[in-house]
PDB file of C-alpha atoms in Angstrom:
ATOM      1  CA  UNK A  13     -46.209  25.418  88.132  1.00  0.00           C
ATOM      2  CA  UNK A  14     -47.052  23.641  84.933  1.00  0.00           C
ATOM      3  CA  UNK A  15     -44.278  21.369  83.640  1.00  0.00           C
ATOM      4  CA  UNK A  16     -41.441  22.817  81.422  1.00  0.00           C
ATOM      5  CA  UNK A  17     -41.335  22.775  77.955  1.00  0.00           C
ATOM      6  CA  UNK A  18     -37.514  23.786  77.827  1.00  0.00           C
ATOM      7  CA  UNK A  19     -34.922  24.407  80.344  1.00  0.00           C
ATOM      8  CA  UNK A  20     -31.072  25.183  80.339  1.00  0.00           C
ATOM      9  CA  UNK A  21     -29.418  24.248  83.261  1.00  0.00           C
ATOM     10  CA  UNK A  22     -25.769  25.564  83.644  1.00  0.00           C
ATOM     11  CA  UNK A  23     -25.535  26.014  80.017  1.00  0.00           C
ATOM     12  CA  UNK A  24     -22.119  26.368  78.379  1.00  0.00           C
ATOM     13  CA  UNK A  25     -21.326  27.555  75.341  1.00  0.00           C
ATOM     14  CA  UNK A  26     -17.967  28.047  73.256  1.00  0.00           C
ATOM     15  CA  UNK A  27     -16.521  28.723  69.740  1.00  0.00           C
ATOM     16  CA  UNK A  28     -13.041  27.258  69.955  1.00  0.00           C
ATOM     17  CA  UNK A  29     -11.149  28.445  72.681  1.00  0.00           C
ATOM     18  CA  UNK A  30     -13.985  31.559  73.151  1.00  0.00           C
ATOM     19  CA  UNK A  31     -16.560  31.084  75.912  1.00  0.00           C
ATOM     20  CA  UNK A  32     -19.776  32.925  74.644  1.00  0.00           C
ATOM     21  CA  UNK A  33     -22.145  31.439  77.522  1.00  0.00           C
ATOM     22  CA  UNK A  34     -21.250  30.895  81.016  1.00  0.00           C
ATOM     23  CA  UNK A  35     -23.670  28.805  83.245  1.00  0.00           C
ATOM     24  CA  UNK A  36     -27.274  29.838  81.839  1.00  0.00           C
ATOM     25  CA  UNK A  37     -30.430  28.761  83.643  1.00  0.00           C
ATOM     26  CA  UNK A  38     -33.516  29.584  81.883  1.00  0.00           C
ATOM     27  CA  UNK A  39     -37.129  28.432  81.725  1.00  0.00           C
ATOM     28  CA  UNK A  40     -39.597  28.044  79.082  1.00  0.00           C
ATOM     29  CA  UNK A  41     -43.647  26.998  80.082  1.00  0.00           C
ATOM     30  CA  UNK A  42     -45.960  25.749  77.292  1.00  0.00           C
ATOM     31  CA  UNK A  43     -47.771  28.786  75.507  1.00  0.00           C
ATOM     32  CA  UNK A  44     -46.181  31.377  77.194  1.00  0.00           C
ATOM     33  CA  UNK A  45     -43.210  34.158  75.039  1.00  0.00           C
ATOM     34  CA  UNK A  46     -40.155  34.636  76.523  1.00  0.00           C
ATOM     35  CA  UNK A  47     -38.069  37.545  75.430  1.00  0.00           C
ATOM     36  CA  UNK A  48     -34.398  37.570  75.925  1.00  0.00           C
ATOM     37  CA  UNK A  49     -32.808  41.029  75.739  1.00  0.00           C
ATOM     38  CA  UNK A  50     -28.976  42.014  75.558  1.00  0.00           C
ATOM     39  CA  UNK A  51     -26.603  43.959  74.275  1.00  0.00           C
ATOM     40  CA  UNK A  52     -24.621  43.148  71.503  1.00  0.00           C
ATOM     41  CA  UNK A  53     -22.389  39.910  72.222  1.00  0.00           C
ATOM     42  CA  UNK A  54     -24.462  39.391  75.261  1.00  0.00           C
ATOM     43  CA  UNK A  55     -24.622  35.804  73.961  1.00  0.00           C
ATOM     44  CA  UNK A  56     -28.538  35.925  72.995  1.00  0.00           C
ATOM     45  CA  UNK A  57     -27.755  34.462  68.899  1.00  0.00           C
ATOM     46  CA  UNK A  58     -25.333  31.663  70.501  1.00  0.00           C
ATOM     47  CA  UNK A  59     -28.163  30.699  73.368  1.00  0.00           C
ATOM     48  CA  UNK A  60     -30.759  30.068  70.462  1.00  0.00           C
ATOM     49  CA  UNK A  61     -27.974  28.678  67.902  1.00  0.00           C
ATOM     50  CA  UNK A  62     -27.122  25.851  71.733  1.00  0.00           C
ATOM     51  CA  UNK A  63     -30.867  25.214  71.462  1.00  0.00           C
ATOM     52  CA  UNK A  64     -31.338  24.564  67.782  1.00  0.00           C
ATOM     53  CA  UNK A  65     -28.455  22.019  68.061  1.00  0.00           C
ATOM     54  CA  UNK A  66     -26.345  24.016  65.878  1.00  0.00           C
ATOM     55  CA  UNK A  67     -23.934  24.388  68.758  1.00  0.00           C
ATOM     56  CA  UNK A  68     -22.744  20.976  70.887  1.00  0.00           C
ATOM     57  CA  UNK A  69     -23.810  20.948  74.557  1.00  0.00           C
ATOM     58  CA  UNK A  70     -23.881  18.702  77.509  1.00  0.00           C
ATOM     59  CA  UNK A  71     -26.519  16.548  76.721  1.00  0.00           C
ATOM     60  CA  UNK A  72     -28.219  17.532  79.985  1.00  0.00           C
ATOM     61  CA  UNK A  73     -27.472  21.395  79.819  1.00  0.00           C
ATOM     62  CA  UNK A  74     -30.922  21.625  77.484  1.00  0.00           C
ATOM     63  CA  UNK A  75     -33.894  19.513  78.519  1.00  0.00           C
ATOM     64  CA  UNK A  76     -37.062  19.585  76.120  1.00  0.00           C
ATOM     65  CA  UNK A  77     -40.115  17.802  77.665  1.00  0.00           C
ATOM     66  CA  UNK A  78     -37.483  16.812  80.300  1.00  0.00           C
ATOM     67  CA  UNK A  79     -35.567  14.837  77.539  1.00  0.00           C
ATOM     68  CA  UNK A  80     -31.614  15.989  77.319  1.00  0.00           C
ATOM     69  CA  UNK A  81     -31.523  17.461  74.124  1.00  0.00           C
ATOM     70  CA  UNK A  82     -27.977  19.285  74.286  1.00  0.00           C
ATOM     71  CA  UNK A  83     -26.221  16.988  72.228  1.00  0.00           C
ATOM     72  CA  UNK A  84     -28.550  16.456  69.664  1.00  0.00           C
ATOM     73  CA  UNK A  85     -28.107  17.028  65.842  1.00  0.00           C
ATOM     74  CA  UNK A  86     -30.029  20.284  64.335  1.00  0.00           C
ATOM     75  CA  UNK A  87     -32.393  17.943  62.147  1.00  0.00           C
ATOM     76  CA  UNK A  88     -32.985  15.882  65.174  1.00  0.00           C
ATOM     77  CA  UNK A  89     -34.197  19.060  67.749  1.00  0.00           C
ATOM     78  CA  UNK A  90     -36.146  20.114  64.193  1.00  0.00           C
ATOM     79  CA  UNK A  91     -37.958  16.666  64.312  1.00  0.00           C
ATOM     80  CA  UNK A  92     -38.892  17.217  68.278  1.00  0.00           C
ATOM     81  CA  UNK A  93     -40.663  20.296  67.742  1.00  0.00           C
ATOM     82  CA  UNK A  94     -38.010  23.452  67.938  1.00  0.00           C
ATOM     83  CA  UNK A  95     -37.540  25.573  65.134  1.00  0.00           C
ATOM     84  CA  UNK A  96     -35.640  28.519  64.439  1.00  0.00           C
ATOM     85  CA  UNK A  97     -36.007  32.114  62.854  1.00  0.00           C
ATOM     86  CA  UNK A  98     -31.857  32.952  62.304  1.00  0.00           C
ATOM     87  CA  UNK A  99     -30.624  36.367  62.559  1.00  0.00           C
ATOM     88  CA  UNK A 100     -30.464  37.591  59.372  1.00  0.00           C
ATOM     89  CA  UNK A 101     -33.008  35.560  57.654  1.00  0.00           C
ATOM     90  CA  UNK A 102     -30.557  32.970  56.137  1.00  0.00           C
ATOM     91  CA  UNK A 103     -32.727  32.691  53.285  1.00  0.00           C
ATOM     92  CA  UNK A 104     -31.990  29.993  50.586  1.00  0.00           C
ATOM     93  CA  UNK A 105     -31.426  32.692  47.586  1.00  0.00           C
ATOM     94  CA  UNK A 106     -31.785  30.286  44.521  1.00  0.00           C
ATOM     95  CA  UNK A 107     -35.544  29.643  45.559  1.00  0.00           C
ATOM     96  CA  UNK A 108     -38.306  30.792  45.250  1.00  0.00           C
ATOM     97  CA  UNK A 109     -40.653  32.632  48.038  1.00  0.00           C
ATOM     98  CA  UNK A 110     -42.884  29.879  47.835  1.00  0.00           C
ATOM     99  CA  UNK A 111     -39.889  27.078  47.593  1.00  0.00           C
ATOM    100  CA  UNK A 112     -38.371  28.610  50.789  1.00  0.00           C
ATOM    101  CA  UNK A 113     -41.643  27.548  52.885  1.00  0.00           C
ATOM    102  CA  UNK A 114     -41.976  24.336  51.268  1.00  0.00           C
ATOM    103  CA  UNK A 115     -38.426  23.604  52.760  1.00  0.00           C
ATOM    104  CA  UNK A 116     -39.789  24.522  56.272  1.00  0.00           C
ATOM    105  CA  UNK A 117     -42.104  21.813  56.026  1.00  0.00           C
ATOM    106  CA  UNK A 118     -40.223  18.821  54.884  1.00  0.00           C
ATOM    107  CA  UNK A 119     -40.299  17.464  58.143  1.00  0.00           C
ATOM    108  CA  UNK A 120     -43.530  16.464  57.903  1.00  0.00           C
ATOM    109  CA  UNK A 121     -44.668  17.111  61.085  1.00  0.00           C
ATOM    110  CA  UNK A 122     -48.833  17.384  61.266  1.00  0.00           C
ATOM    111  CA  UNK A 123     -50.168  20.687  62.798  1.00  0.00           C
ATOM    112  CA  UNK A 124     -51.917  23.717  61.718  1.00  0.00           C
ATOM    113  CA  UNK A 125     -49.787  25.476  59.789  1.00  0.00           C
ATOM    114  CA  UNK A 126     -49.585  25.069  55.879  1.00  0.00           C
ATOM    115  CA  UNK A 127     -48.724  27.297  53.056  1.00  0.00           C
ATOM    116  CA  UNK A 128     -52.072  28.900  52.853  1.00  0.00           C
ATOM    117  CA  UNK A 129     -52.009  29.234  56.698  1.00  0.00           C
ATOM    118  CA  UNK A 130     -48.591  31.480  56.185  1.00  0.00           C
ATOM    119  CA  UNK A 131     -50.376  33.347  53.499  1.00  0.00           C
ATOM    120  CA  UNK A 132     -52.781  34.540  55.233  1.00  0.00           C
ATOM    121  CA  UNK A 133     -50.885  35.610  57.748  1.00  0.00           C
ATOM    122  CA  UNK A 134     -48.330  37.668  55.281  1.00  0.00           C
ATOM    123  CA  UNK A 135     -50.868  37.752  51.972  1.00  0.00           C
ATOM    124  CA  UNK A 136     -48.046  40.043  50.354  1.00  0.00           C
ATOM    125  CA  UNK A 137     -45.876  36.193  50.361  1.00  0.00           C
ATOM    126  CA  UNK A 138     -49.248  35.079  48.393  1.00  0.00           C
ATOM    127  CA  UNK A 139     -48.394  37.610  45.623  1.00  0.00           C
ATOM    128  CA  UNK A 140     -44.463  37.239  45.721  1.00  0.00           C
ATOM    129  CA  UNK A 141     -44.668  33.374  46.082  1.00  0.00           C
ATOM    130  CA  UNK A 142     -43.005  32.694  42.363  1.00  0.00           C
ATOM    131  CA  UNK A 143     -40.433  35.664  42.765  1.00  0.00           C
ATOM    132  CA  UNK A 144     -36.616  34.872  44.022  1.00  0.00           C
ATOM    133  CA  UNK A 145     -36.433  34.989  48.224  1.00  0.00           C
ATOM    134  CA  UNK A 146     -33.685  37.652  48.418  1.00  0.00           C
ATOM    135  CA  UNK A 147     -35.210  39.911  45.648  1.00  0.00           C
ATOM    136  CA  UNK A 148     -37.743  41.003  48.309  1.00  0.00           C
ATOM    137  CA  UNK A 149     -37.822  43.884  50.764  1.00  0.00           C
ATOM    138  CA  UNK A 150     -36.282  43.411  54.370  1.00  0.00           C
ATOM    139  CA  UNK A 151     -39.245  42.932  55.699  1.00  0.00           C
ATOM    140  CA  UNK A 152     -40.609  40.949  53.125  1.00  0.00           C
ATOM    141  CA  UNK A 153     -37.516  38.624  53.374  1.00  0.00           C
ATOM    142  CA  UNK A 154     -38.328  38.347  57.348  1.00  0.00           C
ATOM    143  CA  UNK A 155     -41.992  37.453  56.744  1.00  0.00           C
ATOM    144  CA  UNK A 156     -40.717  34.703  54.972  1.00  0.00           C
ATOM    145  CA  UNK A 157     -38.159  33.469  57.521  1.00  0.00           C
ATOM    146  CA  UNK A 158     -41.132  33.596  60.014  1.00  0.00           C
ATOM    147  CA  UNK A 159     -43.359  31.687  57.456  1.00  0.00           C
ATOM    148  CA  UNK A 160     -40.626  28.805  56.560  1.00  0.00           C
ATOM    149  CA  UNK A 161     -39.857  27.972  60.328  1.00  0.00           C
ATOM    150  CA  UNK A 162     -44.312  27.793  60.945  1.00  0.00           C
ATOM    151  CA  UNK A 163     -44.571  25.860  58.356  1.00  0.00           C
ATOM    152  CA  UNK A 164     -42.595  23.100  60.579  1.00  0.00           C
ATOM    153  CA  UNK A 165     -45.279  22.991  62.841  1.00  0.00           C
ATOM    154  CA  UNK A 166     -43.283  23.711  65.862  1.00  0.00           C
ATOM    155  CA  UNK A 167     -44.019  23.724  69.611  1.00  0.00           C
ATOM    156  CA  UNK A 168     -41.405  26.016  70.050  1.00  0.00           C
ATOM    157  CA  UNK A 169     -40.256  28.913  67.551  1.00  0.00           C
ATOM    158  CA  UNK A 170     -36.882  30.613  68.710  1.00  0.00           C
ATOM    159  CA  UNK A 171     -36.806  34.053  67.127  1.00  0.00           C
ATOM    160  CA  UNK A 172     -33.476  35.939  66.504  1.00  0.00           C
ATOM    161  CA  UNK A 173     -33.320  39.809  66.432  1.00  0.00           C
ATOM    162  CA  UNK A 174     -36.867  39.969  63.875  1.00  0.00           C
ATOM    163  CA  UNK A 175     -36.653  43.592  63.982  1.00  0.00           C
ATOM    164  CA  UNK A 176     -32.934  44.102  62.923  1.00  0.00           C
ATOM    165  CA  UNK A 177     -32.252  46.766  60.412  1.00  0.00           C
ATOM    166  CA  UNK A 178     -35.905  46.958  59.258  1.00  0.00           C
ATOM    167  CA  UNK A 179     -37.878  50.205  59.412  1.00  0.00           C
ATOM    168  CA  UNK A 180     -40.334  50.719  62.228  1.00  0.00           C
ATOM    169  CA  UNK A 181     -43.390  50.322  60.073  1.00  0.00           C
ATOM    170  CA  UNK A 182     -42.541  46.889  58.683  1.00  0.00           C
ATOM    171  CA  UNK A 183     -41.645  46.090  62.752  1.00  0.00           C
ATOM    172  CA  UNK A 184     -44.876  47.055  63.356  1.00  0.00           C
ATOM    173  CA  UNK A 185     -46.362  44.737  60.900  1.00  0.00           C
ATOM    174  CA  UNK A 186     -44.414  41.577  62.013  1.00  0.00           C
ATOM    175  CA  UNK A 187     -44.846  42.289  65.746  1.00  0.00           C
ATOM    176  CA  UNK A 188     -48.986  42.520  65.207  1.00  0.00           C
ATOM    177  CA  UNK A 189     -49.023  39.670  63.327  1.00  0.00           C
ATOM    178  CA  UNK A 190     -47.128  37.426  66.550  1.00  0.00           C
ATOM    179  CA  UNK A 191     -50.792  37.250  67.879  1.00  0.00           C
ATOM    180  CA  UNK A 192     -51.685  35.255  65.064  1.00  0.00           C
ATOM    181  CA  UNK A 193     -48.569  32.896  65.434  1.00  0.00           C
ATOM    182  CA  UNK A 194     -48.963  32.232  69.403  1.00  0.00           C
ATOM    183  CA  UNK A 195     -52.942  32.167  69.485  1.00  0.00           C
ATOM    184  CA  UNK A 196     -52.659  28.287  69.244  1.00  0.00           C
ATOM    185  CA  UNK A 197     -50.462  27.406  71.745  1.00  0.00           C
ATOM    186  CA  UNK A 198     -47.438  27.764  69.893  1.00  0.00           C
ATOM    187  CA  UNK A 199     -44.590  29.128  71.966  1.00  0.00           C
ATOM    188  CA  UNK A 200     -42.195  31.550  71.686  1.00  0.00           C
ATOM    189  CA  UNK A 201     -38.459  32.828  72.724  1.00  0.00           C
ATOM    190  CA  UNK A 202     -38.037  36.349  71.189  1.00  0.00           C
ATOM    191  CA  UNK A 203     -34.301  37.792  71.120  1.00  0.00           C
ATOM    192  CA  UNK A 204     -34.707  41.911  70.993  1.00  0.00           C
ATOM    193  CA  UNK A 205     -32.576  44.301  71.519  1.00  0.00           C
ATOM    194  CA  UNK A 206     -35.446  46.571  71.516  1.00  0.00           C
ATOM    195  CA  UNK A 207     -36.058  46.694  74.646  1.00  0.00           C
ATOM    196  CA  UNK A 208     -40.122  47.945  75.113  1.00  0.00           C
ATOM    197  CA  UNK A 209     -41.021  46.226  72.104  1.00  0.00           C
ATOM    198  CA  UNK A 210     -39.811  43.068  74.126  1.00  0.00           C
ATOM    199  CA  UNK A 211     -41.686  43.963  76.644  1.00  0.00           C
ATOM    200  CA  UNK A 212     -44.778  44.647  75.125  1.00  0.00           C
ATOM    201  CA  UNK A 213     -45.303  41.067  73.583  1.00  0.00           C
ATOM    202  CA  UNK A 214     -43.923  38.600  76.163  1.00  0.00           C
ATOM    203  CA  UNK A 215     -44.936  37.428  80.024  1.00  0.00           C
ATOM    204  CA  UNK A 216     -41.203  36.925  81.155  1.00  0.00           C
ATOM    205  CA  UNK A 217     -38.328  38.322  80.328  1.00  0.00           C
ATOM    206  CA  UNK A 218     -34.467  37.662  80.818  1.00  0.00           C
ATOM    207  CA  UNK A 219     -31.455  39.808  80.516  1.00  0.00           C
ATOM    208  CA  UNK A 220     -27.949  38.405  79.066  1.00  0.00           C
ATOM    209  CA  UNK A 221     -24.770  40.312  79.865  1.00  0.00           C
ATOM    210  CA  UNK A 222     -21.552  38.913  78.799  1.00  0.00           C
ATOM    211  CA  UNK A 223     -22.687  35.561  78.904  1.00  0.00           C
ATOM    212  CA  UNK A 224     -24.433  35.160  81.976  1.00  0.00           C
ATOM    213  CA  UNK A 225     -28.148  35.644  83.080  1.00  0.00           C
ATOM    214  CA  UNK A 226     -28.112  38.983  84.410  1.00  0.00           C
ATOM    215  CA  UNK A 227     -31.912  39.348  85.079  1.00  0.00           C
ATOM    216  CA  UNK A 228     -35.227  36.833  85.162  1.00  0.00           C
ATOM    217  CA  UNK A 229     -38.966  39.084  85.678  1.00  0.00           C
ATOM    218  CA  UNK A 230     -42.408  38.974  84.807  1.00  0.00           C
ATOM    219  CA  UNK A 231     -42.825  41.447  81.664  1.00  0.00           C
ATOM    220  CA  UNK A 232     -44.882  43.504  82.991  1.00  0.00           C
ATOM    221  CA  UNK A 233     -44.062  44.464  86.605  1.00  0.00           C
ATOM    222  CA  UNK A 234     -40.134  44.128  86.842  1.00  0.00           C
ATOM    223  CA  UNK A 235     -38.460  47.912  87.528  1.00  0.00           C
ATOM    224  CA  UNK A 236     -37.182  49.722  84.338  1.00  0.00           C
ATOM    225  CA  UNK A 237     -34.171  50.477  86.637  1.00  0.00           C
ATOM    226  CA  UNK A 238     -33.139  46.407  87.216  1.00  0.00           C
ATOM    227  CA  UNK A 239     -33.143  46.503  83.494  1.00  0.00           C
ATOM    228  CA  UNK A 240     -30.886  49.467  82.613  1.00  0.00           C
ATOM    229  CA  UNK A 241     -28.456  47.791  85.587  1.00  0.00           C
ATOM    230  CA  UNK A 242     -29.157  44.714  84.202  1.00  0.00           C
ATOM    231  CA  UNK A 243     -28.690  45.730  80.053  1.00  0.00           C
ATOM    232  CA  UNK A 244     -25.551  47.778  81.131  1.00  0.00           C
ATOM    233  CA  UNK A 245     -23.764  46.660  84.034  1.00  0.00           C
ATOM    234  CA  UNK A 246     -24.099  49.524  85.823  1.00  0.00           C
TER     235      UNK A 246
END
């Protein structure tokens, strides 16, 4: 097996007093998509939020490149390569389309992705560019999310329920474009709780219930039935 990009080893997680993650193990290889299914307050959001460094960890708990990266600032995981797609787009709503991608990039790290790269990816950004972030559709709003974490030239994008509340011919449009986004290497960890569309775009896939890793399978071959047991506990 090729070397790891990321792993969490008997990862942890808490808000206050509340334990959201108990003891995760999970493995990411270079290029590949991972999707991470769950029900609601599984703990998928807080496993991506521990990875992003916008949750403290055990140094050791999250290893990038081998490197112990749990205890690391947000900024700082940002500079090594990981970027994030938030539930909920978290767009900055005083800016600009266009200002909200220039953000994504003020890193400065070097790879393919620049603003006309994004564009033509999402050419209706292109035309909204000069128009406020959160006076755009859902989907738009999501495009742009998507476009501002690319333009940080990541090795790793973490993506956080994409689909959420957005109807199924926008999903459609985001999901066809992820072809686009991986096709150079990039990799991926894809939080869905749509389950088949999960499927459909990633080589492995793991299941969260309550905090703990209830499932780990190839995409494509693991029974429908481990999943339902797996999804609901029963």
């Amino acid at each position: 097996m090729p070397d790891a990009l990321l792993t969490l080893q008997a990862l942890n997680a808490h808000y206050g007093d509340f334990q959201a993650l108990y003891g995760v193990d999970l493995r990411v290889d270079p290029g590949e998509v991972v999707a991470v299914i769950g029900a609601n307050g599984a703990g998928k959001t807080t496993m991506l939020r521990s990875i992003a460094g916008l949750l403290k960890n055990a140094p050791g708990a999250i290893r990038w490149k081998g490197q112990a990266i749990g205890a690391l600032r947000a900024d700082q995981v940002a500079g090594r390569g990981i970027a994030l797609v938030p539930e909920g787009r978290l767009l900055f709503p005083s800016l600009s389309v266009e200002e909200n991608l220039v953000i994504g990039g003020q890193l400065g790290r070097k790879g393919p992705w620049s603003l006309q790269r994004v564009y033509d990816l999402f050419p209706i950004l292109k035309e909204r560019r000069h128009q406020q972030s959160t006076s755009l559709s859902g989907g738009q709003q999501q495009m742009v999310a998507i476009g501002r974490a690319l333009m940080a030239n990541p090795e790793l994008v973490l993506m956080d329920e994409i689909s959420l509340g957005l109807a199924p011919v926008i999903i459609r449009q985001i999901y066809e474009a992820l072809p686009g986004i991986v096709g150079e290497g990039l990799t991926a960890v894809i939080v869905e709780q749509d389950i088949a569309k999960a499927l459909s775009v990633s080589q492995r896939v793991y299941c969260l219930q309550e905090g703990r890793v209830s499932l780990e399978g190839q995409s494509q071959t693991v029974p429908r039935e481990d999943i339902t047991r797996a999804y609901f506990g029963v």
